[in-house]
């Protein structure tokens, strides 16, 4: 049987633990507060960080080129 979409990739989350400096922790808390004001939904910084990283990496043309060369 043939389907219009391929088999989905592995979507099992991988847990990472990081430490950030106090200034970055405060900035992330501020971002979460602004997110709440903007969208009316409260999200913790650790919930927003994956989307932030995906957007950052997706916008980094140098990273995309170098990754293709791997």
GROMACS .gro file of C-alpha atoms in nm:
model
   70
    1UNK     CA    1   0.000   0.000   0.000
    2UNK     CA    2   0.122   0.350  -0.079
    3UNK     CA    3   0.042   0.655   0.131
    4UNK     CA    4   0.090   1.022   0.047
    5UNK     CA    5   0.312   1.077   0.352
    6UNK     CA    6   0.624   0.894   0.458
    7UNK     CA    7   0.658   0.720   0.791
    8UNK     CA    8   0.688   0.982   1.064
    9UNK     CA    9   1.032   1.028   1.221
   10UNK     CA   10   1.105   0.936   1.582
   11UNK     CA   11   0.942   1.201   1.798
   12UNK     CA   12   1.046   1.065   2.136
   13UNK     CA   13   1.154   1.365   2.346
   14UNK     CA   14   1.514   1.377   2.464
   15UNK     CA   15   1.560   1.540   2.804
   16UNK     CA   16   1.853   1.780   2.839
   17UNK     CA   17   1.965   1.952   3.155
   18UNK     CA   18   2.139   2.289   3.128
   19UNK     CA   19   2.262   2.557   3.363
   20UNK     CA   20   2.226   2.924   3.273
   21UNK     CA   21   2.361   3.237   3.434
   22UNK     CA   22   2.126   3.453   3.643
   23UNK     CA   23   2.090   3.720   3.372
   24UNK     CA   24   1.976   3.466   3.116
   25UNK     CA   25   1.737   3.306   3.368
   26UNK     CA   26   1.584   3.649   3.431
   27UNK     CA   27   1.554   3.717   3.057
   28UNK     CA   28   1.379   3.382   3.007
   29UNK     CA   29   1.138   3.460   3.291
   30UNK     CA   30   1.069   3.801   3.134
   31UNK     CA   31   1.008   3.634   2.797
   32UNK     CA   32   0.757   3.398   2.958
   33UNK     CA   33   0.580   3.696   3.117
   34UNK     CA   34   0.563   3.878   2.781
   35UNK     CA   35   0.438   3.556   2.619
   36UNK     CA   36   0.158   3.542   2.881
   37UNK     CA   37   0.065   3.907   2.814
   38UNK     CA   38   0.069   3.851   2.438
   39UNK     CA   39  -0.119   3.520   2.415
   40UNK     CA   40  -0.310   3.507   2.744
   41UNK     CA   41  -0.161   3.168   2.829
   42UNK     CA   42   0.101   3.102   3.092
   43UNK     CA   43   0.399   2.891   2.988
   44UNK     CA   44   0.712   2.820   3.187
   45UNK     CA   45   1.044   2.920   3.031
   46UNK     CA   46   1.148   2.555   3.006
   47UNK     CA   47   0.840   2.493   2.789
   48UNK     CA   48   0.927   2.784   2.559
   49UNK     CA   49   1.299   2.710   2.523
   50UNK     CA   50   1.262   2.426   2.265
   51UNK     CA   51   1.062   2.656   2.034
   52UNK     CA   52   1.320   2.933   2.086
   53UNK     CA   53   1.604   2.699   1.993
   54UNK     CA   54   1.419   2.565   1.687
   55UNK     CA   55   1.357   2.922   1.566
   56UNK     CA   56   1.718   3.023   1.632
   57UNK     CA   57   1.864   2.724   1.449
   58UNK     CA   58   1.613   2.756   1.166
   59UNK     CA   59   1.715   3.117   1.107
   60UNK     CA   60   2.090   3.054   1.116
   61UNK     CA   61   2.193   3.023   0.750
   62UNK     CA   62   2.556   2.948   0.838
   63UNK     CA   63   2.447   2.659   1.058
   64UNK     CA   64   2.222   2.519   0.783
   65UNK     CA   65   2.508   2.528   0.530
   66UNK     CA   66   2.757   2.372   0.770
   67UNK     CA   67   2.511   2.104   0.876
   68UNK     CA   68   2.454   2.000   0.515
   69UNK     CA   69   2.830   1.961   0.476
   70UNK     CA   70   2.852   1.717   0.768
   0.00000   0.00000   0.00000
